[in-house]
Amino acid sequence: MEDQAIASILLGVSFLVLILLRFPIALTLVGSTMLTVMYMDIPLPVVGQQMIQGISSYSLLAIPFFILTGQIMGEGGLALRLVNMANLLVGRVRGGLALVNSVACMFFGNISGSAVADASSVGSVMIPMMQKKGYDADYSVGVTISSAIQGVVVPPSHNLVLYSIAAGGISIKALFLAGIVPGFVLLTSLMVTGYVIAVKRGYQKSDPVPRSEIPGILTHGILSMTPAVIILGGIITGWFTATESGAMAATYAFVLAFLGYREVPITRMWTVLKRTFRIVLMVFFLIAASNAFGWMLAYLKIPDLITQLFLEVSNNPFVILLLINILLLILGGPMDMAPMILIMTPILLPVAVKLGMDPVHFGILLILNSGMGLLTPPVGTVLFVGCAIGKISVHAGTKAMLPFFYAMIVVLMLITYIPQISMWLPTMFK
């Protein structure tokens, strides 16, 4: 028992030390696991076996196709077409470009599943456009980076696939369905916040769209949204697995972007493939490392200990869920999204299940928390991307983002304490 306690301390301390020494998170996970394994006199090859087992899942094949689809759509200039469709839908409201930004981010996030890709693709179009129309730079960045977070919740999101793997094979179909209503609730909160600030600052409506352009805008917008329809429709109807849907969506995106619109030469596909390959390698190495780390956590019974600690603080589910949200929001600052999902799922999911929470419901809570962490320093990837595009300081970007962040906290609380928001569609299509 004493050896187990020492091993648990060694695992935690080595993890923190390596993080403070700025080791990459995947190497940190592997390093702390190996040190603990050596202390416990467990054969080192066990770590390798656990890493290989972590990526030996057919469901993981969906992730490269989802990432590839998003990369093709971003490279092929589809973001501008989605912006045009969003402008047609909500542009004539006061402060219309801000609302267009939020809707366009949801459309593009629905395809890419990545907040960073959303912020860089839509942001490179919307931020300069908003500034040209008289919107303040900080407001333009604040709207964009906050709206980009929709991409992690709205399906098809590869982060939901990551959670499915980390949670032991939760239904991807159920997770995708569970993200739809929270995604629209989040969009509504961002649009209301953006509208209130726009009215306060005196921003005006967007210019009306000429009627002659409406059919073309709708056609191109719908064509650009089709990859998401292929993925969601295929999975929900049961016609395709997540992997098959991803492969079909990637093929469609390639044909549309490089053979249909032809705005970029087909030789750019090589750049897209290399970029996708690098991202997939990082994600898969991280999954492998996290599986070994998670195995060590389970071997030392650390999740059971943490569950017990939470229950000793309070036996009130309301209080415990509040503490979990606070913990995740704090960890979201120093931790990137994928590591947070892979590390915290095996630790906190048992606590949630003990409270009677559905794992699918907890997944949406965890994903939204992790996404919000992308807006907060010191990691804050989406924050840094938006500030770089808008050419403003991180301090100014953070200040502009705060009203939207507070709106997200309200949505987070609604999702946490009203399970029907997440579980209505999964229950309906069960």
PDB file of C-alpha atoms in Angstrom, residues 8-307:
ATOM      1  CA  SER A   8       1.103   7.788  -7.160  1.00  0.00           C
ATOM      2  CA  ILE A   9       3.119  10.719  -5.821  1.00  0.00           C
ATOM      3  CA  LEU A  10       5.968   9.930  -8.226  1.00  0.00           C
ATOM      4  CA  LEU A  11       3.553   9.851 -11.179  1.00  0.00           C
ATOM      5  CA  GLY A  12       2.010  13.197 -10.245  1.00  0.00           C
ATOM      6  CA  VAL A  13       5.244  14.988  -9.326  1.00  0.00           C
ATOM      7  CA  SER A  14       7.157  13.772 -12.396  1.00  0.00           C
ATOM      8  CA  PHE A  15       4.279  14.855 -14.600  1.00  0.00           C
ATOM      9  CA  LEU A  16       4.272  18.362 -13.101  1.00  0.00           C
ATOM     10  CA  VAL A  17       8.066  18.689 -13.223  1.00  0.00           C
ATOM     11  CA  LEU A  18       8.241  17.686 -16.890  1.00  0.00           C
ATOM     12  CA  ILE A  19       5.420  20.111 -17.718  1.00  0.00           C
ATOM     13  CA  LEU A  20       7.263  22.934 -15.922  1.00  0.00           C
ATOM     14  CA  LEU A  21      10.417  22.017 -17.863  1.00  0.00           C
ATOM     15  CA  ARG A  22       8.343  22.588 -21.031  1.00  0.00           C
ATOM     16  CA  PHE A  23       8.482  19.035 -22.320  1.00  0.00           C
ATOM     17  CA  PRO A  24       5.854  18.273 -24.994  1.00  0.00           C
ATOM     18  CA  ILE A  25       2.740  16.862 -23.363  1.00  0.00           C
ATOM     19  CA  ALA A  26       3.012  13.471 -25.092  1.00  0.00           C
ATOM     20  CA  LEU A  27       6.616  12.999 -23.928  1.00  0.00           C
ATOM     21  CA  THR A  28       5.588  14.153 -20.461  1.00  0.00           C
ATOM     22  CA  LEU A  29       2.901  11.470 -20.295  1.00  0.00           C
ATOM     23  CA  VAL A  30       5.270   8.748 -21.494  1.00  0.00           C
ATOM     24  CA  GLY A  31       8.143   9.924 -19.260  1.00  0.00           C
ATOM     25  CA  SER A  32       6.132  10.064 -16.034  1.00  0.00           C
ATOM     26  CA  THR A  33       4.570   6.669 -16.842  1.00  0.00           C
ATOM     27  CA  MET A  34       7.957   5.055 -17.477  1.00  0.00           C
ATOM     28  CA  LEU A  35       9.447   6.445 -14.262  1.00  0.00           C
ATOM     29  CA  THR A  36       6.533   5.052 -12.269  1.00  0.00           C
ATOM     30  CA  VAL A  37       6.680   1.702 -14.055  1.00  0.00           C
ATOM     31  CA  MET A  38      10.391   1.367 -13.247  1.00  0.00           C
ATOM     32  CA  TYR A  39       9.750   2.207  -9.602  1.00  0.00           C
ATOM     33  CA  MET A  40       6.990  -0.451  -9.463  1.00  0.00           C
ATOM     34  CA  ASP A  41       9.333  -3.047 -11.087  1.00  0.00           C
ATOM     35  CA  ILE A  42       6.890  -3.552 -13.935  1.00  0.00           C
ATOM     36  CA  PRO A  43       8.549  -4.599 -17.246  1.00  0.00           C
ATOM     37  CA  LEU A  44       9.079  -1.540 -19.465  1.00  0.00           C
ATOM     38  CA  PRO A  45       7.634  -3.213 -22.601  1.00  0.00           C
ATOM     39  CA  VAL A  46       4.240  -2.986 -20.881  1.00  0.00           C
ATOM     40  CA  VAL A  47       4.293   0.769 -21.564  1.00  0.00           C
ATOM     41  CA  GLY A  48       4.805   0.136 -25.265  1.00  0.00           C
ATOM     42  CA  GLN A  49       2.025  -2.460 -25.279  1.00  0.00           C
ATOM     43  CA  GLN A  50      -0.376   0.011 -23.702  1.00  0.00           C
ATOM     44  CA  MET A  51       0.593   2.717 -26.209  1.00  0.00           C
ATOM     45  CA  ILE A  52      -0.015   0.400 -29.166  1.00  0.00           C
ATOM     46  CA  GLN A  53      -3.298  -0.758 -27.667  1.00  0.00           C
ATOM     47  CA  GLY A  54      -4.367   2.881 -27.360  1.00  0.00           C
ATOM     48  CA  ILE A  55      -4.245   3.417 -31.128  1.00  0.00           C
ATOM     49  CA  SER A  56      -5.471  -0.055 -32.127  1.00  0.00           C
ATOM     50  CA  SER A  57      -9.036   1.088 -32.684  1.00  0.00           C
ATOM     51  CA  TYR A  58     -10.975   1.208 -35.949  1.00  0.00           C
ATOM     52  CA  SER A  59     -12.883   4.286 -34.724  1.00  0.00           C
ATOM     53  CA  LEU A  60      -9.638   6.275 -34.691  1.00  0.00           C
ATOM     54  CA  LEU A  61      -9.474   6.075 -38.486  1.00  0.00           C
ATOM     55  CA  ALA A  62     -12.277   8.648 -38.576  1.00  0.00           C
ATOM     56  CA  ILE A  63      -9.988  11.334 -37.134  1.00  0.00           C
ATOM     57  CA  PRO A  64      -7.576  11.584 -40.132  1.00  0.00           C
ATOM     58  CA  PHE A  65     -10.518  11.861 -42.527  1.00  0.00           C
ATOM     59  CA  PHE A  66     -12.235  14.553 -40.423  1.00  0.00           C
ATOM     60  CA  ILE A  67      -8.997  16.535 -40.208  1.00  0.00           C
ATOM     61  CA  LEU A  68      -8.320  16.090 -43.931  1.00  0.00           C
ATOM     62  CA  THR A  69     -11.839  17.302 -44.802  1.00  0.00           C
ATOM     63  CA  GLY A  70     -11.373  20.443 -42.703  1.00  0.00           C
ATOM     64  CA  GLN A  71      -7.940  21.118 -44.191  1.00  0.00           C
ATOM     65  CA  ILE A  72      -9.236  20.765 -47.762  1.00  0.00           C
ATOM     66  CA  MET A  73     -12.198  23.064 -47.092  1.00  0.00           C
ATOM     67  CA  GLY A  74      -9.920  25.671 -45.520  1.00  0.00           C
ATOM     68  CA  GLU A  75      -7.390  25.508 -48.347  1.00  0.00           C
ATOM     69  CA  GLY A  76     -10.053  25.531 -51.057  1.00  0.00           C
ATOM     70  CA  GLY A  77     -11.574  28.872 -50.030  1.00  0.00           C
ATOM     71  CA  LEU A  78     -14.889  27.495 -48.770  1.00  0.00           C
ATOM     72  CA  ALA A  79     -14.841  29.799 -45.703  1.00  0.00           C
ATOM     73  CA  LEU A  80     -15.734  32.855 -47.831  1.00  0.00           C
ATOM     74  CA  ARG A  81     -18.762  31.081 -49.298  1.00  0.00           C
ATOM     75  CA  LEU A  82     -19.983  30.165 -45.825  1.00  0.00           C
ATOM     76  CA  VAL A  83     -19.486  33.776 -44.733  1.00  0.00           C
ATOM     77  CA  ASN A  84     -21.579  34.943 -47.688  1.00  0.00           C
ATOM     78  CA  MET A  85     -24.391  32.548 -46.775  1.00  0.00           C
ATOM     79  CA  ALA A  86     -24.271  33.637 -43.141  1.00  0.00           C
ATOM     80  CA  ASN A  87     -24.405  37.281 -44.269  1.00  0.00           C
ATOM     81  CA  LEU A  88     -27.512  36.509 -46.309  1.00  0.00           C
ATOM     82  CA  LEU A  89     -29.198  34.978 -43.233  1.00  0.00           C
ATOM     83  CA  VAL A  90     -28.356  37.460 -40.464  1.00  0.00           C
ATOM     84  CA  GLY A  91     -26.426  40.334 -42.004  1.00  0.00           C
ATOM     85  CA  ARG A  92     -29.329  42.800 -41.942  1.00  0.00           C
ATOM     86  CA  VAL A  93     -29.493  42.838 -38.122  1.00  0.00           C
ATOM     87  CA  ARG A  94     -27.859  45.675 -36.153  1.00  0.00           C
ATOM     88  CA  GLY A  95     -24.164  44.890 -35.877  1.00  0.00           C
ATOM     89  CA  GLY A  96     -24.814  42.305 -38.575  1.00  0.00           C
ATOM     90  CA  LEU A  97     -21.214  41.402 -39.397  1.00  0.00           C
ATOM     91  CA  ALA A  98     -20.668  40.232 -35.814  1.00  0.00           C
ATOM     92  CA  LEU A  99     -23.662  37.921 -36.112  1.00  0.00           C
ATOM     93  CA  VAL A 100     -22.472  36.811 -39.534  1.00  0.00           C
ATOM     94  CA  ASN A 101     -19.144  35.958 -37.900  1.00  0.00           C
ATOM     95  CA  SER A 102     -20.824  33.765 -35.268  1.00  0.00           C
ATOM     96  CA  VAL A 103     -23.003  31.939 -37.799  1.00  0.00           C
ATOM     97  CA  ALA A 104     -20.121  31.483 -40.264  1.00  0.00           C
ATOM     98  CA  CYS A 105     -17.957  30.017 -37.479  1.00  0.00           C
ATOM     99  CA  MET A 106     -20.709  27.527 -36.683  1.00  0.00           C
ATOM    100  CA  PHE A 107     -21.008  26.580 -40.363  1.00  0.00           C
ATOM    101  CA  PHE A 108     -17.251  26.132 -40.800  1.00  0.00           C
ATOM    102  CA  GLY A 109     -16.815  24.498 -37.383  1.00  0.00           C
ATOM    103  CA  ASN A 110     -19.512  22.069 -38.449  1.00  0.00           C
ATOM    104  CA  ILE A 111     -17.076  20.942 -41.134  1.00  0.00           C
ATOM    105  CA  SER A 112     -13.621  21.316 -39.594  1.00  0.00           C
ATOM    106  CA  GLY A 113     -14.404  20.322 -35.986  1.00  0.00           C
ATOM    107  CA  SER A 114     -11.419  22.442 -34.977  1.00  0.00           C
ATOM    108  CA  ALA A 115     -11.585  25.776 -33.160  1.00  0.00           C
ATOM    109  CA  VAL A 116      -8.104  26.756 -34.352  1.00  0.00           C
ATOM    110  CA  ALA A 117      -8.964  26.001 -38.000  1.00  0.00           C
ATOM    111  CA  ASP A 118     -12.230  27.879 -37.535  1.00  0.00           C
ATOM    112  CA  ALA A 119     -10.502  30.951 -36.089  1.00  0.00           C
ATOM    113  CA  SER A 120      -7.790  31.019 -38.754  1.00  0.00           C
ATOM    114  CA  SER A 121     -10.033  30.318 -41.782  1.00  0.00           C
ATOM    115  CA  VAL A 122     -13.108  32.388 -40.902  1.00  0.00           C
ATOM    116  CA  GLY A 123     -11.031  34.928 -38.984  1.00  0.00           C
ATOM    117  CA  SER A 124      -8.779  35.667 -41.958  1.00  0.00           C
ATOM    118  CA  VAL A 125     -11.928  36.609 -43.890  1.00  0.00           C
ATOM    119  CA  MET A 126     -14.128  38.198 -41.214  1.00  0.00           C
ATOM    120  CA  ILE A 127     -11.685  40.176 -39.051  1.00  0.00           C
ATOM    121  CA  PRO A 128     -10.303  42.340 -41.920  1.00  0.00           C
ATOM    122  CA  MET A 129     -13.833  42.671 -43.337  1.00  0.00           C
ATOM    123  CA  MET A 130     -15.233  43.870 -39.994  1.00  0.00           C
ATOM    124  CA  GLN A 131     -12.377  46.324 -39.492  1.00  0.00           C
ATOM    125  CA  LYS A 132     -12.903  47.708 -42.999  1.00  0.00           C
ATOM    126  CA  LYS A 133     -16.600  48.277 -42.186  1.00  0.00           C
ATOM    127  CA  GLY A 134     -15.764  50.301 -39.067  1.00  0.00           C
ATOM    128  CA  TYR A 135     -15.829  47.620 -36.339  1.00  0.00           C
ATOM    129  CA  ASP A 136     -13.167  47.962 -33.652  1.00  0.00           C
ATOM    130  CA  ALA A 137     -10.275  45.522 -33.967  1.00  0.00           C
ATOM    131  CA  ASP A 138     -10.668  44.167 -30.427  1.00  0.00           C
ATOM    132  CA  TYR A 139     -14.394  43.521 -30.914  1.00  0.00           C
ATOM    133  CA  SER A 140     -13.763  41.784 -34.248  1.00  0.00           C
ATOM    134  CA  VAL A 141     -11.208  39.477 -32.634  1.00  0.00           C
ATOM    135  CA  GLY A 142     -13.366  38.856 -29.556  1.00  0.00           C
ATOM    136  CA  VAL A 143     -16.348  37.786 -31.646  1.00  0.00           C
ATOM    137  CA  THR A 144     -14.260  35.563 -33.910  1.00  0.00           C
ATOM    138  CA  ILE A 145     -12.306  33.630 -31.303  1.00  0.00           C
ATOM    139  CA  SER A 146     -15.366  33.114 -29.105  1.00  0.00           C
ATOM    140  CA  SER A 147     -17.464  31.913 -32.033  1.00  0.00           C
ATOM    141  CA  ALA A 148     -14.700  29.546 -33.148  1.00  0.00           C
ATOM    142  CA  ILE A 149     -15.255  27.446 -30.012  1.00  0.00           C
ATOM    143  CA  GLN A 150     -18.531  26.207 -31.505  1.00  0.00           C
ATOM    144  CA  GLY A 151     -16.474  23.919 -33.722  1.00  0.00           C
ATOM    145  CA  VAL A 152     -15.447  21.678 -30.815  1.00  0.00           C
ATOM    146  CA  VAL A 153     -19.059  21.029 -29.748  1.00  0.00           C
ATOM    147  CA  VAL A 154     -21.007  21.069 -33.022  1.00  0.00           C
ATOM    148  CA  PRO A 155     -20.611  17.733 -34.829  1.00  0.00           C
ATOM    149  CA  PRO A 156     -18.779  16.313 -36.623  1.00  0.00           C
ATOM    150  CA  SER A 157     -15.947  17.116 -34.214  1.00  0.00           C
ATOM    151  CA  HIS A 158     -12.871  14.916 -33.963  1.00  0.00           C
ATOM    152  CA  ASN A 159     -12.675  15.974 -30.306  1.00  0.00           C
ATOM    153  CA  LEU A 160     -15.894  14.030 -29.695  1.00  0.00           C
ATOM    154  CA  VAL A 161     -14.203  11.018 -31.287  1.00  0.00           C
ATOM    155  CA  LEU A 162     -11.239  11.493 -28.937  1.00  0.00           C
ATOM    156  CA  TYR A 163     -13.595  11.526 -25.967  1.00  0.00           C
ATOM    157  CA  SER A 164     -15.328   8.406 -27.263  1.00  0.00           C
ATOM    158  CA  ILE A 165     -11.993   6.557 -27.309  1.00  0.00           C
ATOM    159  CA  ALA A 166     -10.881   7.914 -23.924  1.00  0.00           C
ATOM    160  CA  ALA A 167     -14.228   6.960 -22.354  1.00  0.00           C
ATOM    161  CA  GLY A 168     -13.935   3.357 -23.489  1.00  0.00           C
ATOM    162  CA  GLY A 169     -15.936   3.392 -26.703  1.00  0.00           C
ATOM    163  CA  ILE A 170     -18.947   5.630 -26.072  1.00  0.00           C
ATOM    164  CA  SER A 171     -21.216   5.767 -29.142  1.00  0.00           C
ATOM    165  CA  ILE A 172     -19.952   8.395 -31.605  1.00  0.00           C
ATOM    166  CA  LYS A 173     -23.465   8.679 -33.023  1.00  0.00           C
ATOM    167  CA  ALA A 174     -24.841   9.539 -29.557  1.00  0.00           C
ATOM    168  CA  LEU A 175     -22.072  12.090 -28.966  1.00  0.00           C
ATOM    169  CA  PHE A 176     -22.665  13.773 -32.325  1.00  0.00           C
ATOM    170  CA  LEU A 177     -26.388  13.989 -31.643  1.00  0.00           C
ATOM    171  CA  ALA A 178     -25.717  15.291 -28.125  1.00  0.00           C
ATOM    172  CA  GLY A 179     -23.643  18.180 -29.502  1.00  0.00           C
ATOM    173  CA  ILE A 180     -26.298  19.609 -31.822  1.00  0.00           C
ATOM    174  CA  VAL A 181     -28.665  21.348 -29.375  1.00  0.00           C
ATOM    175  CA  PRO A 182     -25.852  22.658 -27.086  1.00  0.00           C
ATOM    176  CA  GLY A 183     -24.209  24.017 -30.242  1.00  0.00           C
ATOM    177  CA  PHE A 184     -27.309  26.033 -31.116  1.00  0.00           C
ATOM    178  CA  VAL A 185     -27.689  27.208 -27.514  1.00  0.00           C
ATOM    179  CA  LEU A 186     -24.067  28.371 -27.606  1.00  0.00           C
ATOM    180  CA  LEU A 187     -24.610  30.122 -30.945  1.00  0.00           C
ATOM    181  CA  THR A 188     -27.683  31.932 -29.561  1.00  0.00           C
ATOM    182  CA  SER A 189     -25.789  33.142 -26.498  1.00  0.00           C
ATOM    183  CA  LEU A 190     -22.903  34.449 -28.629  1.00  0.00           C
ATOM    184  CA  MET A 191     -25.249  36.223 -31.047  1.00  0.00           C
ATOM    185  CA  VAL A 192     -27.203  37.876 -28.221  1.00  0.00           C
ATOM    186  CA  THR A 193     -23.971  39.025 -26.562  1.00  0.00           C
ATOM    187  CA  GLY A 194     -22.580  40.288 -29.871  1.00  0.00           C
ATOM    188  CA  TYR A 195     -25.818  42.141 -30.641  1.00  0.00           C
ATOM    189  CA  VAL A 196     -25.909  43.862 -27.223  1.00  0.00           C
ATOM    190  CA  ILE A 197     -22.305  45.042 -27.565  1.00  0.00           C
ATOM    191  CA  ALA A 198     -22.905  46.113 -31.194  1.00  0.00           C
ATOM    192  CA  VAL A 199     -25.883  48.258 -30.172  1.00  0.00           C
ATOM    193  CA  LYS A 200     -23.904  49.739 -27.284  1.00  0.00           C
ATOM    194  CA  ARG A 201     -21.026  50.681 -29.603  1.00  0.00           C
ATOM    195  CA  GLY A 202     -23.321  51.977 -32.340  1.00  0.00           C
ATOM    196  CA  TYR A 203     -22.437  49.507 -35.103  1.00  0.00           C
ATOM    197  CA  GLN A 204     -24.802  49.491 -38.076  1.00  0.00           C
ATOM    198  CA  LYS A 205     -26.484  46.887 -40.265  1.00  0.00           C
ATOM    199  CA  SER A 206     -24.672  45.212 -43.138  1.00  0.00           C
ATOM    200  CA  ASP A 207     -25.389  46.280 -46.699  1.00  0.00           C
ATOM    201  CA  PRO A 208     -28.312  44.414 -48.302  1.00  0.00           C
ATOM    202  CA  VAL A 209     -27.487  41.513 -50.615  1.00  0.00           C
ATOM    203  CA  PRO A 210     -28.610  42.103 -54.236  1.00  0.00           C
ATOM    204  CA  ARG A 211     -31.452  39.749 -55.122  1.00  0.00           C
ATOM    205  CA  SER A 212     -29.646  38.565 -58.228  1.00  0.00           C
ATOM    206  CA  GLU A 213     -26.825  37.153 -56.040  1.00  0.00           C
ATOM    207  CA  ILE A 214     -29.037  35.257 -53.575  1.00  0.00           C
ATOM    208  CA  PRO A 215     -29.463  31.997 -55.593  1.00  0.00           C
ATOM    209  CA  GLY A 216     -25.712  31.731 -56.177  1.00  0.00           C
ATOM    210  CA  ILE A 217     -24.865  32.447 -52.527  1.00  0.00           C
ATOM    211  CA  LEU A 218     -27.320  29.798 -51.309  1.00  0.00           C
ATOM    212  CA  THR A 219     -26.121  27.239 -53.843  1.00  0.00           C
ATOM    213  CA  HIS A 220     -22.443  27.682 -52.994  1.00  0.00           C
ATOM    214  CA  GLY A 221     -23.209  27.777 -49.259  1.00  0.00           C
ATOM    215  CA  ILE A 222     -25.174  24.534 -49.389  1.00  0.00           C
ATOM    216  CA  LEU A 223     -22.474  22.854 -51.481  1.00  0.00           C
ATOM    217  CA  SER A 224     -19.892  23.938 -48.903  1.00  0.00           C
ATOM    218  CA  MET A 225     -22.007  22.549 -46.049  1.00  0.00           C
ATOM    219  CA  THR A 226     -22.508  19.170 -47.718  1.00  0.00           C
ATOM    220  CA  PRO A 227     -19.459  17.423 -46.131  1.00  0.00           C
ATOM    221  CA  ALA A 228     -21.000  17.918 -42.692  1.00  0.00           C
ATOM    222  CA  VAL A 229     -24.330  16.608 -43.990  1.00  0.00           C
ATOM    223  CA  ILE A 230     -22.594  13.523 -45.399  1.00  0.00           C
ATOM    224  CA  ILE A 231     -20.892  12.772 -42.078  1.00  0.00           C
ATOM    225  CA  LEU A 232     -23.860  13.460 -39.815  1.00  0.00           C
ATOM    226  CA  GLY A 233     -26.433  11.931 -42.127  1.00  0.00           C
ATOM    227  CA  GLY A 234     -24.417   8.790 -42.689  1.00  0.00           C
ATOM    228  CA  ILE A 235     -23.771   8.211 -38.991  1.00  0.00           C
ATOM    229  CA  ILE A 236     -27.267   9.085 -37.738  1.00  0.00           C
ATOM    230  CA  THR A 237     -29.036   6.946 -40.349  1.00  0.00           C
ATOM    231  CA  GLY A 238     -26.590   4.095 -39.817  1.00  0.00           C
ATOM    232  CA  TRP A 239     -25.684   3.968 -43.505  1.00  0.00           C
ATOM    233  CA  PHE A 240     -21.993   4.582 -42.778  1.00  0.00           C
ATOM    234  CA  THR A 241     -19.612   4.278 -39.889  1.00  0.00           C
ATOM    235  CA  ALA A 242     -17.834   7.446 -38.725  1.00  0.00           C
ATOM    236  CA  THR A 243     -14.739   6.383 -40.683  1.00  0.00           C
ATOM    237  CA  GLU A 244     -16.668   5.706 -43.888  1.00  0.00           C
ATOM    238  CA  SER A 245     -18.539   9.014 -43.569  1.00  0.00           C
ATOM    239  CA  GLY A 246     -15.252  10.847 -43.058  1.00  0.00           C
ATOM    240  CA  ALA A 247     -13.721   9.228 -46.134  1.00  0.00           C
ATOM    241  CA  MET A 248     -16.723  10.171 -48.293  1.00  0.00           C
ATOM    242  CA  ALA A 249     -16.722  13.743 -46.957  1.00  0.00           C
ATOM    243  CA  ALA A 250     -12.997  14.128 -47.670  1.00  0.00           C
ATOM    244  CA  THR A 251     -13.503  12.844 -51.233  1.00  0.00           C
ATOM    245  CA  TYR A 252     -16.409  15.234 -51.784  1.00  0.00           C
ATOM    246  CA  ALA A 253     -14.422  18.173 -50.353  1.00  0.00           C
ATOM    247  CA  PHE A 254     -11.499  17.362 -52.674  1.00  0.00           C
ATOM    248  CA  VAL A 255     -13.731  17.230 -55.758  1.00  0.00           C
ATOM    249  CA  LEU A 256     -15.546  20.456 -54.820  1.00  0.00           C
ATOM    250  CA  ALA A 257     -12.479  22.501 -53.851  1.00  0.00           C
ATOM    251  CA  PHE A 258      -9.886  21.345 -56.396  1.00  0.00           C
ATOM    252  CA  LEU A 259     -11.932  20.111 -59.343  1.00  0.00           C
ATOM    253  CA  GLY A 260     -15.064  22.218 -58.925  1.00  0.00           C
ATOM    254  CA  TYR A 261     -14.116  25.735 -57.837  1.00  0.00           C
ATOM    255  CA  ARG A 262     -10.434  25.457 -58.864  1.00  0.00           C
ATOM    256  CA  GLU A 263      -9.477  28.592 -56.943  1.00  0.00           C
ATOM    257  CA  VAL A 264      -6.233  26.928 -55.897  1.00  0.00           C
ATOM    258  CA  PRO A 265      -4.052  24.617 -58.021  1.00  0.00           C
ATOM    259  CA  ILE A 266      -4.363  20.909 -57.398  1.00  0.00           C
ATOM    260  CA  THR A 267      -0.657  20.865 -56.473  1.00  0.00           C
ATOM    261  CA  ARG A 268      -1.722  22.497 -53.154  1.00  0.00           C
ATOM    262  CA  MET A 269      -3.218  19.130 -52.225  1.00  0.00           C
ATOM    263  CA  TRP A 270       0.286  17.927 -51.435  1.00  0.00           C
ATOM    264  CA  THR A 271       0.606  20.738 -48.879  1.00  0.00           C
ATOM    265  CA  VAL A 272      -2.793  19.782 -47.420  1.00  0.00           C
ATOM    266  CA  LEU A 273      -1.734  16.125 -47.118  1.00  0.00           C
ATOM    267  CA  LYS A 274       1.551  17.013 -45.415  1.00  0.00           C
ATOM    268  CA  ARG A 275      -0.208  19.334 -42.960  1.00  0.00           C
ATOM    269  CA  THR A 276      -2.851  16.688 -42.232  1.00  0.00           C
ATOM    270  CA  PHE A 277      -0.183  14.020 -41.779  1.00  0.00           C
ATOM    271  CA  ARG A 278       1.676  16.136 -39.210  1.00  0.00           C
ATOM    272  CA  ILE A 279      -1.519  16.842 -37.256  1.00  0.00           C
ATOM    273  CA  VAL A 280      -2.569  13.174 -37.306  1.00  0.00           C
ATOM    274  CA  LEU A 281       0.875  12.037 -36.141  1.00  0.00           C
ATOM    275  CA  MET A 282       0.728  14.417 -33.176  1.00  0.00           C
ATOM    276  CA  VAL A 283      -2.823  13.368 -32.284  1.00  0.00           C
ATOM    277  CA  PHE A 284      -2.093   9.633 -32.519  1.00  0.00           C
ATOM    278  CA  PHE A 285       1.127   9.877 -30.514  1.00  0.00           C
ATOM    279  CA  LEU A 286      -0.798  11.819 -27.892  1.00  0.00           C
ATOM    280  CA  ILE A 287      -3.542   9.178 -27.815  1.00  0.00           C
ATOM    281  CA  ALA A 288      -0.963   6.402 -27.434  1.00  0.00           C
ATOM    282  CA  ALA A 289       0.845   8.244 -24.636  1.00  0.00           C
ATOM    283  CA  SER A 290      -2.430   9.078 -22.882  1.00  0.00           C
ATOM    284  CA  ASN A 291      -3.522   5.440 -22.975  1.00  0.00           C
ATOM    285  CA  ALA A 292      -0.336   4.365 -21.208  1.00  0.00           C
ATOM    286  CA  PHE A 293      -0.739   7.165 -18.657  1.00  0.00           C
ATOM    287  CA  GLY A 294      -4.416   6.260 -18.175  1.00  0.00           C
ATOM    288  CA  TRP A 295      -3.496   2.618 -17.651  1.00  0.00           C
ATOM    289  CA  MET A 296      -1.044   3.649 -14.934  1.00  0.00           C
ATOM    290  CA  LEU A 297      -3.738   5.815 -13.299  1.00  0.00           C
ATOM    291  CA  ALA A 298      -6.111   2.849 -13.256  1.00  0.00           C
ATOM    292  CA  TYR A 299      -3.368   0.489 -11.990  1.00  0.00           C
ATOM    293  CA  LEU A 300      -2.734   2.827  -9.052  1.00  0.00           C
ATOM    294  CA  LYS A 301      -6.515   3.278  -8.535  1.00  0.00           C
ATOM    295  CA  ILE A 302      -6.145   7.069  -8.719  1.00  0.00           C
ATOM    296  CA  PRO A 303      -9.586   7.618 -10.331  1.00  0.00           C
ATOM    297  CA  ASP A 304     -11.183   5.756  -7.411  1.00  0.00           C
ATOM    298  CA  LEU A 305      -9.258   7.938  -4.969  1.00  0.00           C
ATOM    299  CA  ILE A 306     -10.334  11.140  -6.719  1.00  0.00           C
ATOM    300  CA  THR A 307     -13.962   9.966  -6.796  1.00  0.00           C
TER     301      THR A 307
END
